[in-house]
């Protein structure tokens, strides 16, 4: 009963947007404080002013390496040698993360002042983002698409971060054992392969379930100016745990020769199709790819809200500048119909004139917030 009450309490708090964000020695900010309201949070300023740095700080309030996937030491204002802190208020919950000068690559997390694992952040907050770098998502490596998919999965399955972390750790240990020993310990290999099977199947199942639910959500959504995306998981397919462990055991010699593990969820890929044109996303125009990504993220936010009662915070970096006026207005209307918090950046205030609701607006200039 206590667990149910705790979970309900967490869900209720997670509906509340961020009302306070404080940065200390983070990127271009020596000391900064924002107190945004619900709904739209608009950050404007010249290129290089530090707008994306603020979005990156918000993205660090979830597990992972944030929207830039940078090393912690690169985030400190005194790059490589200093520490930094990001603190936020979510309802009556205080979230914080950062690093210290004596351990610049060791991430520290606190929830209400109590030290916690980074994976615990996903119980309180979901954050999704689109950045200019993601415009190449469909044409670059499968690894980037898996990371994008895992971010979607994490919002629905908070334990997903634990499974991916433990799977990758066991796989690295197995690869090292195969590479450094002509006759590796069979029992040790079996133990590592059992861990890979346990967590790998959980990762694959969560990905498949999320794709199926998201595809249904997209199919059931009304027509809009944003292209409908068809989603599929291709490449390696999930086994049950025993079958996967057997595949790994039988493939030891092959994997030793290749220098890497050749079977597992790290070998699968997210395939996206423009349904209206029956065309793979990588063959679509840049504008169509942007529209596909937006459609996926918006549908996923609806799915998470319906499934968990908590709408993810959206971070949209320079998205408005890459949309024509009609699509920009349609995006704002679509976002205004939700009860979620949306952080957006742009170089000009005029890009956000069509926002049909109240917004918290901040001017960013050389590491200062006005």
mmCIF file of C-alpha atoms in Angstrom:
data_model
loop_
_atom_site.group_PDB
_atom_site.id
_atom_site.type_symbol
_atom_site.label_atom_id
_atom_site.label_comp_id
_atom_site.label_asym_id
_atom_site.label_seq_id
_atom_site.Cartn_x
_atom_site.Cartn_y
_atom_site.Cartn_z
ATOM 1 C CA UNK A 1 0.000 0.000 0.000
ATOM 2 C CA UNK A 2 2.852 2.360 0.859
ATOM 3 C CA UNK A 3 4.450 1.712 -2.547
ATOM 4 C CA UNK A 4 1.209 2.610 -4.331
ATOM 5 C CA UNK A 5 0.874 5.820 -2.319
ATOM 6 C CA UNK A 6 4.475 6.775 -2.998
ATOM 7 C CA UNK A 7 4.060 6.147 -6.725
ATOM 8 C CA UNK A 8 0.858 8.226 -6.826
ATOM 9 C CA UNK A 9 2.606 11.038 -4.977
ATOM 10 C CA UNK A 10 5.485 10.977 -7.448
ATOM 11 C CA UNK A 11 3.115 11.049 -10.426
ATOM 12 C CA UNK A 12 1.239 14.016 -8.983
ATOM 13 C CA UNK A 13 4.459 15.957 -8.469
ATOM 14 C CA UNK A 14 5.725 15.047 -11.931
ATOM 15 C CA UNK A 15 2.785 16.891 -13.517
ATOM 16 C CA UNK A 16 4.210 20.175 -12.224
ATOM 17 C CA UNK A 17 6.573 22.075 -14.550
ATOM 18 C CA UNK A 18 9.997 23.314 -13.548
ATOM 19 C CA UNK A 19 9.517 26.544 -11.620
ATOM 20 C CA UNK A 20 13.153 27.240 -10.823
ATOM 21 C CA UNK A 21 16.455 26.514 -12.567
ATOM 22 C CA UNK A 22 19.776 27.559 -11.020
ATOM 23 C CA UNK A 23 23.176 27.165 -12.690
ATOM 24 C CA UNK A 24 26.553 27.473 -11.005
ATOM 25 C CA UNK A 25 29.756 27.444 -13.082
ATOM 26 C CA UNK A 26 27.897 25.659 -15.869
ATOM 27 C CA UNK A 27 29.176 26.302 -19.400
ATOM 28 C CA UNK A 28 29.032 30.076 -19.997
ATOM 29 C CA UNK A 29 27.211 30.813 -16.729
ATOM 30 C CA UNK A 30 29.039 31.673 -13.520
ATOM 31 C CA UNK A 31 25.742 32.059 -11.708
ATOM 32 C CA UNK A 32 22.275 32.134 -13.264
ATOM 33 C CA UNK A 33 18.688 31.768 -12.110
ATOM 34 C CA UNK A 34 15.453 31.347 -14.082
ATOM 35 C CA UNK A 35 11.925 31.150 -12.690
ATOM 36 C CA UNK A 36 9.809 29.980 -15.633
ATOM 37 C CA UNK A 37 6.075 29.560 -15.600
ATOM 38 C CA UNK A 38 4.060 26.690 -17.113
ATOM 39 C CA UNK A 39 3.575 26.371 -20.862
ATOM 40 C CA UNK A 40 6.012 28.089 -23.204
ATOM 41 C CA UNK A 41 9.472 29.168 -22.053
ATOM 42 C CA UNK A 42 11.127 31.226 -24.794
ATOM 43 C CA UNK A 43 14.864 31.952 -24.822
ATOM 44 C CA UNK A 44 16.092 34.431 -27.447
ATOM 45 C CA UNK A 45 19.523 35.824 -28.207
ATOM 46 C CA UNK A 46 22.316 35.893 -30.722
ATOM 47 C CA UNK A 47 24.134 32.753 -31.797
ATOM 48 C CA UNK A 48 26.631 31.789 -29.120
ATOM 49 C CA UNK A 49 24.820 33.707 -26.372
ATOM 50 C CA UNK A 50 24.248 30.548 -24.292
ATOM 51 C CA UNK A 51 20.657 29.562 -25.097
ATOM 52 C CA UNK A 52 21.446 25.909 -25.814
ATOM 53 C CA UNK A 53 23.492 25.741 -22.611
ATOM 54 C CA UNK A 54 20.293 26.331 -20.647
ATOM 55 C CA UNK A 55 18.484 23.560 -22.531
ATOM 56 C CA UNK A 56 21.433 21.266 -21.874
ATOM 57 C CA UNK A 57 21.177 22.000 -18.154
ATOM 58 C CA UNK A 58 17.492 20.963 -18.163
ATOM 59 C CA UNK A 59 18.347 17.803 -20.112
ATOM 60 C CA UNK A 60 20.775 16.800 -17.341
ATOM 61 C CA UNK A 61 17.850 16.436 -14.956
ATOM 62 C CA UNK A 62 17.268 12.983 -16.466
ATOM 63 C CA UNK A 63 19.606 9.966 -16.756
ATOM 64 C CA UNK A 64 22.247 10.088 -19.460
ATOM 65 C CA UNK A 65 24.715 12.620 -20.783
ATOM 66 C CA UNK A 66 22.312 15.327 -21.859
ATOM 67 C CA UNK A 67 21.423 16.696 -25.257
ATOM 68 C CA UNK A 68 25.040 17.258 -26.333
ATOM 69 C CA UNK A 69 26.328 13.934 -24.915
ATOM 70 C CA UNK A 70 29.359 15.844 -23.647
ATOM 71 C CA UNK A 71 31.808 14.778 -20.982
ATOM 72 C CA UNK A 72 31.037 16.254 -17.560
ATOM 73 C CA UNK A 73 34.395 18.022 -17.471
ATOM 74 C CA UNK A 74 33.430 19.907 -20.651
ATOM 75 C CA UNK A 75 30.339 21.330 -18.952
ATOM 76 C CA UNK A 76 32.246 23.095 -16.190
ATOM 77 C CA UNK A 77 32.871 26.793 -16.720
ATOM 78 C CA UNK A 78 36.533 26.119 -15.924
ATOM 79 C CA UNK A 79 36.662 23.440 -18.611
ATOM 80 C CA UNK A 80 38.413 20.222 -17.601
ATOM 81 C CA UNK A 81 39.389 21.327 -14.119
ATOM 82 C CA UNK A 82 36.332 22.728 -12.387
ATOM 83 C CA UNK A 83 33.028 21.540 -11.061
ATOM 84 C CA UNK A 84 29.494 22.712 -11.793
ATOM 85 C CA UNK A 85 25.978 22.440 -10.421
ATOM 86 C CA UNK A 86 22.486 22.399 -11.929
ATOM 87 C CA UNK A 87 19.573 22.656 -9.497
ATOM 88 C CA UNK A 88 15.849 22.734 -10.199
ATOM 89 C CA UNK A 89 12.524 22.871 -8.389
ATOM 90 C CA UNK A 90 9.699 20.600 -9.562
ATOM 91 C CA UNK A 91 6.658 21.313 -7.405
ATOM 92 C CA UNK A 92 8.015 20.771 -3.906
ATOM 93 C CA UNK A 93 10.793 18.459 -5.109
ATOM 94 C CA UNK A 94 14.381 19.666 -5.445
ATOM 95 C CA UNK A 95 16.517 17.999 -8.117
ATOM 96 C CA UNK A 96 20.223 18.599 -8.508
ATOM 97 C CA UNK A 97 23.175 17.271 -10.450
ATOM 98 C CA UNK A 98 26.760 18.243 -11.163
ATOM 99 C CA UNK A 99 30.394 17.383 -10.593
ATOM 100 C CA UNK A 100 33.162 18.533 -8.252
ATOM 101 C CA UNK A 101 36.684 19.739 -9.145
ATOM 102 C CA UNK A 102 38.274 16.716 -7.475
ATOM 103 C CA UNK A 103 36.094 14.304 -9.508
ATOM 104 C CA UNK A 104 35.169 16.194 -12.713
ATOM 105 C CA UNK A 105 33.925 13.077 -14.538
ATOM 106 C CA UNK A 106 31.900 11.632 -11.677
ATOM 107 C CA UNK A 107 28.292 12.721 -11.827
ATOM 108 C CA UNK A 108 26.554 13.474 -8.576
ATOM 109 C CA UNK A 109 22.773 13.547 -8.178
ATOM 110 C CA UNK A 110 20.659 14.711 -5.268
ATOM 111 C CA UNK A 111 16.895 14.488 -4.821
ATOM 112 C CA UNK A 112 15.552 16.603 -1.968
ATOM 113 C CA UNK A 113 19.095 16.880 -0.687
ATOM 114 C CA UNK A 114 19.660 13.121 -0.559
ATOM 115 C CA UNK A 115 22.301 11.507 -2.765
ATOM 116 C CA UNK A 116 20.791 9.267 -5.451
ATOM 117 C CA UNK A 117 21.665 7.380 -8.618
ATOM 118 C CA UNK A 118 21.176 9.236 -11.884
ATOM 119 C CA UNK A 119 18.620 6.616 -12.946
ATOM 120 C CA UNK A 120 16.360 7.750 -10.063
ATOM 121 C CA UNK A 121 15.754 11.062 -11.851
ATOM 122 C CA UNK A 122 13.511 9.318 -14.376
ATOM 123 C CA UNK A 123 10.990 8.606 -11.605
ATOM 124 C CA UNK A 124 10.350 12.336 -11.287
ATOM 125 C CA UNK A 125 10.851 13.905 -14.675
ATOM 126 C CA UNK A 126 10.833 13.096 -18.395
ATOM 127 C CA UNK A 127 12.597 15.358 -20.869
ATOM 128 C CA UNK A 128 12.674 15.085 -24.669
ATOM 129 C CA UNK A 129 14.584 17.307 -27.048
ATOM 130 C CA UNK A 130 15.146 18.234 -30.662
ATOM 131 C CA UNK A 131 18.367 20.002 -31.641
ATOM 132 C CA UNK A 132 19.852 21.056 -34.999
ATOM 133 C CA UNK A 133 22.343 18.193 -34.702
ATOM 134 C CA UNK A 134 19.431 15.741 -34.802
ATOM 135 C CA UNK A 135 18.573 16.851 -38.333
ATOM 136 C CA UNK A 136 21.088 14.189 -39.400
ATOM 137 C CA UNK A 137 19.490 11.462 -37.279
ATOM 138 C CA UNK A 138 18.132 9.496 -40.249
ATOM 139 C CA UNK A 139 21.316 9.632 -42.311
ATOM 140 C CA UNK A 140 23.959 8.911 -39.686
ATOM 141 C CA UNK A 141 24.822 5.855 -37.608
ATOM 142 C CA UNK A 142 22.335 3.442 -36.088
ATOM 143 C CA UNK A 143 23.789 4.267 -32.662
ATOM 144 C CA UNK A 144 22.289 7.746 -32.738
ATOM 145 C CA UNK A 145 18.865 6.374 -33.625
ATOM 146 C CA UNK A 146 19.078 3.812 -30.804
ATOM 147 C CA UNK A 147 19.902 6.590 -28.325
ATOM 148 C CA UNK A 148 16.932 8.585 -29.617
ATOM 149 C CA UNK A 149 14.691 5.550 -29.238
ATOM 150 C CA UNK A 150 16.005 4.808 -25.748
ATOM 151 C CA UNK A 151 15.127 8.347 -24.683
ATOM 152 C CA UNK A 152 11.549 7.681 -25.828
ATOM 153 C CA UNK A 153 11.501 4.339 -24.019
ATOM 154 C CA UNK A 154 12.845 5.830 -20.794
ATOM 155 C CA UNK A 155 9.857 8.151 -20.461
ATOM 156 C CA UNK A 156 7.558 5.105 -20.386
ATOM 157 C CA UNK A 157 9.859 2.649 -18.600
ATOM 158 C CA UNK A 158 12.020 4.361 -15.929
ATOM 159 C CA UNK A 159 13.931 1.108 -15.344
ATOM 160 C CA UNK A 160 15.134 1.087 -18.957
ATOM 161 C CA UNK A 161 18.254 3.094 -18.076
ATOM 162 C CA UNK A 162 19.305 0.431 -15.578
ATOM 163 C CA UNK A 163 18.875 -2.365 -18.112
ATOM 164 C CA UNK A 164 20.827 -0.560 -20.840
ATOM 165 C CA UNK A 165 23.642 0.368 -18.452
ATOM 166 C CA UNK A 166 24.007 -3.169 -17.078
ATOM 167 C CA UNK A 167 23.754 -4.755 -20.510
ATOM 168 C CA UNK A 168 26.515 -2.548 -21.898
ATOM 169 C CA UNK A 169 28.729 -3.099 -18.833
ATOM 170 C CA UNK A 170 28.406 -6.890 -19.123
ATOM 171 C CA UNK A 171 29.073 -6.728 -22.872
ATOM 172 C CA UNK A 172 32.231 -4.645 -22.373
ATOM 173 C CA UNK A 173 33.494 -7.115 -19.760
ATOM 174 C CA UNK A 174 32.779 -10.054 -22.074
ATOM 175 C CA UNK A 175 34.520 -8.381 -25.017
ATOM 176 C CA UNK A 176 37.574 -7.655 -22.876
ATOM 177 C CA UNK A 177 37.683 -11.220 -21.568
ATOM 178 C CA UNK A 178 37.505 -12.666 -25.074
ATOM 179 C CA UNK A 179 40.166 -10.283 -26.378
ATOM 180 C CA UNK A 180 42.721 -10.708 -23.596
ATOM 181 C CA UNK A 181 42.582 -14.452 -22.978
ATOM 182 C CA UNK A 182 43.240 -17.293 -25.400
ATOM 183 C CA UNK A 183 41.346 -19.613 -23.070
ATOM 184 C CA UNK A 184 38.944 -17.422 -21.106
ATOM 185 C CA UNK A 185 37.193 -18.751 -18.023
ATOM 186 C CA UNK A 186 34.019 -20.448 -19.267
ATOM 187 C CA UNK A 187 32.099 -19.952 -16.036
ATOM 188 C CA UNK A 188 32.919 -16.243 -16.008
ATOM 189 C CA UNK A 189 31.811 -15.912 -19.626
ATOM 190 C CA UNK A 190 28.587 -17.760 -18.868
ATOM 191 C CA UNK A 191 27.860 -15.427 -15.954
ATOM 192 C CA UNK A 192 28.433 -12.352 -18.135
ATOM 193 C CA UNK A 193 26.318 -13.821 -20.929
ATOM 194 C CA UNK A 194 23.515 -14.522 -18.458
ATOM 195 C CA UNK A 195 23.597 -10.849 -17.439
ATOM 196 C CA UNK A 196 23.574 -9.770 -21.070
ATOM 197 C CA UNK A 197 20.628 -12.053 -21.768
ATOM 198 C CA UNK A 198 18.629 -10.822 -18.780
ATOM 199 C CA UNK A 199 19.109 -7.122 -19.448
ATOM 200 C CA UNK A 200 19.343 -7.348 -23.239
ATOM 201 C CA UNK A 201 15.951 -9.017 -23.585
ATOM 202 C CA UNK A 202 14.441 -6.403 -21.252
ATOM 203 C CA UNK A 203 15.938 -3.628 -23.418
ATOM 204 C CA UNK A 204 14.655 -5.207 -26.644
ATOM 205 C CA UNK A 205 11.169 -5.826 -25.252
ATOM 206 C CA UNK A 206 10.833 -2.257 -23.961
ATOM 207 C CA UNK A 207 11.959 -0.841 -27.304
ATOM 208 C CA UNK A 208 9.548 -3.027 -29.251
ATOM 209 C CA UNK A 209 6.652 -2.195 -26.945
ATOM 210 C CA UNK A 210 7.332 1.530 -27.161
ATOM 211 C CA UNK A 211 7.514 1.453 -30.961
ATOM 212 C CA UNK A 212 4.244 -0.458 -31.200
ATOM 213 C CA UNK A 213 2.451 1.932 -28.833
ATOM 214 C CA UNK A 214 3.892 5.009 -30.553
ATOM 215 C CA UNK A 215 2.967 3.713 -34.007
ATOM 216 C CA UNK A 216 -0.622 3.217 -32.833
ATOM 217 C CA UNK A 217 -0.660 6.724 -31.349
ATOM 218 C CA UNK A 218 0.569 8.241 -34.619
ATOM 219 C CA UNK A 219 -1.965 6.246 -36.650
ATOM 220 C CA UNK A 220 -4.820 7.421 -34.434
ATOM 221 C CA UNK A 221 -3.857 11.102 -34.446
ATOM 222 C CA UNK A 222 -5.786 13.569 -36.652
ATOM 223 C CA UNK A 223 -4.240 14.762 -39.897
ATOM 224 C CA UNK A 224 -1.839 17.692 -39.533
ATOM 225 C CA UNK A 225 0.902 19.529 -41.396
ATOM 226 C CA UNK A 226 3.460 17.200 -39.834
ATOM 227 C CA UNK A 227 4.234 14.032 -41.768
ATOM 228 C CA UNK A 228 3.141 10.707 -40.322
ATOM 229 C CA UNK A 229 6.027 8.434 -39.478
ATOM 230 C CA UNK A 230 6.037 4.669 -39.809
ATOM 231 C CA UNK A 231 8.273 3.054 -37.169
ATOM 232 C CA UNK A 232 9.959 -0.335 -37.079
ATOM 233 C CA UNK A 233 12.812 -2.012 -35.218
ATOM 234 C CA UNK A 234 15.074 -3.772 -37.710
ATOM 235 C CA UNK A 235 18.241 -5.816 -37.479
ATOM 236 C CA UNK A 236 18.696 -8.028 -34.430
ATOM 237 C CA UNK A 237 15.423 -9.315 -33.038
ATOM 238 C CA UNK A 238 14.661 -10.235 -29.434
ATOM 239 C CA UNK A 239 15.030 -13.792 -28.118
ATOM 240 C CA UNK A 240 13.969 -15.199 -24.800
ATOM 241 C CA UNK A 241 16.761 -15.121 -22.222
ATOM 242 C CA UNK A 242 17.839 -18.750 -22.613
ATOM 243 C CA UNK A 243 17.958 -18.520 -26.402
ATOM 244 C CA UNK A 244 19.963 -15.281 -26.323
ATOM 245 C CA UNK A 245 22.427 -16.699 -23.795
ATOM 246 C CA UNK A 246 22.859 -19.732 -26.052
ATOM 247 C CA UNK A 247 23.501 -17.519 -29.112
ATOM 248 C CA UNK A 248 26.183 -15.652 -27.149
ATOM 249 C CA UNK A 249 27.849 -18.855 -25.946
ATOM 250 C CA UNK A 250 27.885 -20.336 -29.447
ATOM 251 C CA UNK A 251 29.302 -17.118 -30.877
ATOM 252 C CA UNK A 252 32.332 -16.712 -28.607
ATOM 253 C CA UNK A 253 34.914 -17.641 -31.233
ATOM 254 C CA UNK A 254 33.243 -15.445 -33.836
ATOM 255 C CA UNK A 255 33.027 -12.488 -31.458
ATOM 256 C CA UNK A 256 36.642 -12.943 -30.343
ATOM 257 C CA UNK A 257 37.737 -12.792 -33.984
ATOM 258 C CA UNK A 258 35.620 -9.725 -34.680
ATOM 259 C CA UNK A 259 36.721 -7.962 -31.507
ATOM 260 C CA UNK A 260 33.115 -7.176 -30.586
ATOM 261 C CA UNK A 261 29.785 -8.832 -29.831
ATOM 262 C CA UNK A 262 27.834 -9.402 -33.043
ATOM 263 C CA UNK A 263 24.421 -10.290 -31.592
ATOM 264 C CA UNK A 264 22.234 -8.305 -29.253
ATOM 265 C CA UNK A 265 20.032 -5.218 -28.973
ATOM 266 C CA UNK A 266 23.061 -3.024 -29.701
ATOM 267 C CA UNK A 267 22.834 -4.362 -33.270
ATOM 268 C CA UNK A 268 19.254 -3.252 -33.937
ATOM 269 C CA UNK A 269 18.176 -0.033 -35.636
ATOM 270 C CA UNK A 270 15.164 2.279 -35.646
ATOM 271 C CA UNK A 271 13.691 2.490 -39.145
ATOM 272 C CA UNK A 272 11.475 5.485 -39.929
ATOM 273 C CA UNK A 273 9.319 5.854 -43.035
ATOM 274 C CA UNK A 274 7.376 8.826 -44.427
ATOM 275 C CA UNK A 275 4.003 7.084 -44.686
ATOM 276 C CA UNK A 276 2.443 9.644 -46.990
ATOM 277 C CA UNK A 277 5.190 9.105 -49.569
ATOM 278 C CA UNK A 278 6.033 5.484 -48.715
ATOM 279 C CA UNK A 279 9.643 6.622 -48.578
ATOM 280 C CA UNK A 280 12.450 5.943 -46.075
ATOM 281 C CA UNK A 281 13.174 8.969 -43.905
ATOM 282 C CA UNK A 282 16.810 9.112 -45.015
ATOM 283 C CA UNK A 283 15.638 9.778 -48.581
ATOM 284 C CA UNK A 284 13.309 12.623 -47.594
ATOM 285 C CA UNK A 285 14.196 16.291 -47.771
ATOM 286 C CA UNK A 286 15.667 18.071 -44.754
ATOM 287 C CA UNK A 287 12.350 19.801 -44.127
ATOM 288 C CA UNK A 288 10.442 16.521 -44.328
ATOM 289 C CA UNK A 289 12.873 14.871 -41.913
ATOM 290 C CA UNK A 290 12.398 17.740 -39.447
ATOM 291 C CA UNK A 291 8.614 17.345 -39.754
ATOM 292 C CA UNK A 292 8.871 13.586 -39.185
ATOM 293 C CA UNK A 293 10.938 14.129 -36.034
ATOM 294 C CA UNK A 294 8.510 16.720 -34.723
ATOM 295 C CA UNK A 295 5.586 14.410 -35.394
ATOM 296 C CA UNK A 296 7.275 11.562 -33.504
ATOM 297 C CA UNK A 297 8.157 13.710 -30.498
ATOM 298 C CA UNK A 298 4.701 15.293 -30.262
ATOM 299 C CA UNK A 299 2.954 11.919 -30.524
ATOM 300 C CA UNK A 300 5.297 10.470 -27.918
ATOM 301 C CA UNK A 301 4.544 13.310 -25.499
ATOM 302 C CA UNK A 302 0.836 12.495 -25.875
ATOM 303 C CA UNK A 303 1.539 8.796 -25.325
ATOM 304 C CA UNK A 304 3.539 9.426 -22.153
ATOM 305 C CA UNK A 305 0.863 11.751 -20.782
ATOM 306 C CA UNK A 306 -1.832 9.147 -21.438
ATOM 307 C CA UNK A 307 0.191 6.266 -19.973
ATOM 308 C CA UNK A 308 1.797 7.920 -16.951
ATOM 309 C CA UNK A 309 -0.185 11.072 -16.209
ATOM 310 C CA UNK A 310 2.985 13.117 -16.701
ATOM 311 C CA UNK A 311 3.781 15.054 -19.848
ATOM 312 C CA UNK A 312 7.467 15.292 -20.746
ATOM 313 C CA UNK A 313 9.183 18.647 -20.783
ATOM 314 C CA UNK A 314 10.079 19.433 -24.400
ATOM 315 C CA UNK A 315 13.307 21.204 -25.348
ATOM 316 C CA UNK A 316 13.122 22.547 -28.910
ATOM 317 C CA UNK A 317 16.405 24.153 -29.922
ATOM 318 C CA UNK A 318 16.154 26.494 -32.937
ATOM 319 C CA UNK A 319 13.130 24.562 -34.253
ATOM 320 C CA UNK A 320 11.006 27.612 -35.113
ATOM 321 C CA UNK A 321 13.650 29.055 -37.448
ATOM 322 C CA UNK A 322 13.546 25.957 -39.654
ATOM 323 C CA UNK A 323 9.780 25.928 -40.183
ATOM 324 C CA UNK A 324 7.795 28.031 -42.631
ATOM 325 C CA UNK A 325 5.223 30.395 -41.011
ATOM 326 C CA UNK A 326 2.259 28.031 -41.479
ATOM 327 C CA UNK A 327 4.036 25.050 -39.930
ATOM 328 C CA UNK A 328 5.413 27.266 -37.162
ATOM 329 C CA UNK A 329 1.908 28.451 -36.287
ATOM 330 C CA UNK A 330 0.610 24.873 -36.448
ATOM 331 C CA UNK A 331 3.369 23.756 -34.080
ATOM 332 C CA UNK A 332 2.547 26.497 -31.575
ATOM 333 C CA UNK A 333 -1.163 25.660 -31.728
ATOM 334 C CA UNK A 334 -0.402 21.986 -31.217
ATOM 335 C CA UNK A 335 1.842 22.675 -28.225
ATOM 336 C CA UNK A 336 -0.623 25.136 -26.697
ATOM 337 C CA UNK A 337 -3.284 22.410 -26.641
ATOM 338 C CA UNK A 338 -1.187 20.397 -24.180
ATOM 339 C CA UNK A 339 -0.563 21.097 -20.505
ATOM 340 C CA UNK A 340 3.191 20.531 -20.769
ATOM 341 C CA UNK A 341 6.139 22.860 -20.426
ATOM 342 C CA UNK A 342 7.988 23.630 -23.683
ATOM 343 C CA UNK A 343 11.377 25.355 -23.774
ATOM 344 C CA UNK A 344 12.223 26.938 -27.133
ATOM 345 C CA UNK A 345 15.202 28.920 -28.409
ATOM 346 C CA UNK A 346 15.596 31.325 -31.298
ATOM 347 C CA UNK A 347 17.625 34.296 -32.448
ATOM 348 C CA UNK A 348 14.636 36.611 -32.946
ATOM 349 C CA UNK A 349 11.619 37.450 -30.810
ATOM 350 C CA UNK A 350 9.480 37.652 -33.941
ATOM 351 C CA UNK A 351 9.791 33.887 -34.470
ATOM 352 C CA UNK A 352 7.495 33.398 -31.477
ATOM 353 C CA UNK A 353 4.893 36.082 -32.181
ATOM 354 C CA UNK A 354 2.352 33.424 -33.177
ATOM 355 C CA UNK A 355 2.411 31.657 -29.801
ATOM 356 C CA UNK A 356 -1.305 31.608 -28.863
ATOM 357 C CA UNK A 357 -0.755 31.582 -25.106
ATOM 358 C CA UNK A 358 1.166 33.277 -22.336
ATOM 359 C CA UNK A 359 4.894 32.564 -22.312
ATOM 360 C CA UNK A 360 7.863 33.117 -20.031
ATOM 361 C CA UNK A 361 10.354 35.060 -22.155
ATOM 362 C CA UNK A 362 14.041 35.492 -21.387
ATOM 363 C CA UNK A 363 16.717 37.371 -23.298
ATOM 364 C CA UNK A 364 20.124 35.667 -23.255
ATOM 365 C CA UNK A 365 23.296 37.694 -23.790
ATOM 366 C CA UNK A 366 26.886 36.565 -23.139
ATOM 367 C CA UNK A 367 26.106 34.249 -20.265
ATOM 368 C CA UNK A 368 23.529 36.564 -18.687
ATOM 369 C CA UNK A 369 19.769 36.110 -18.444
ATOM 370 C CA UNK A 370 17.467 39.119 -18.739
#
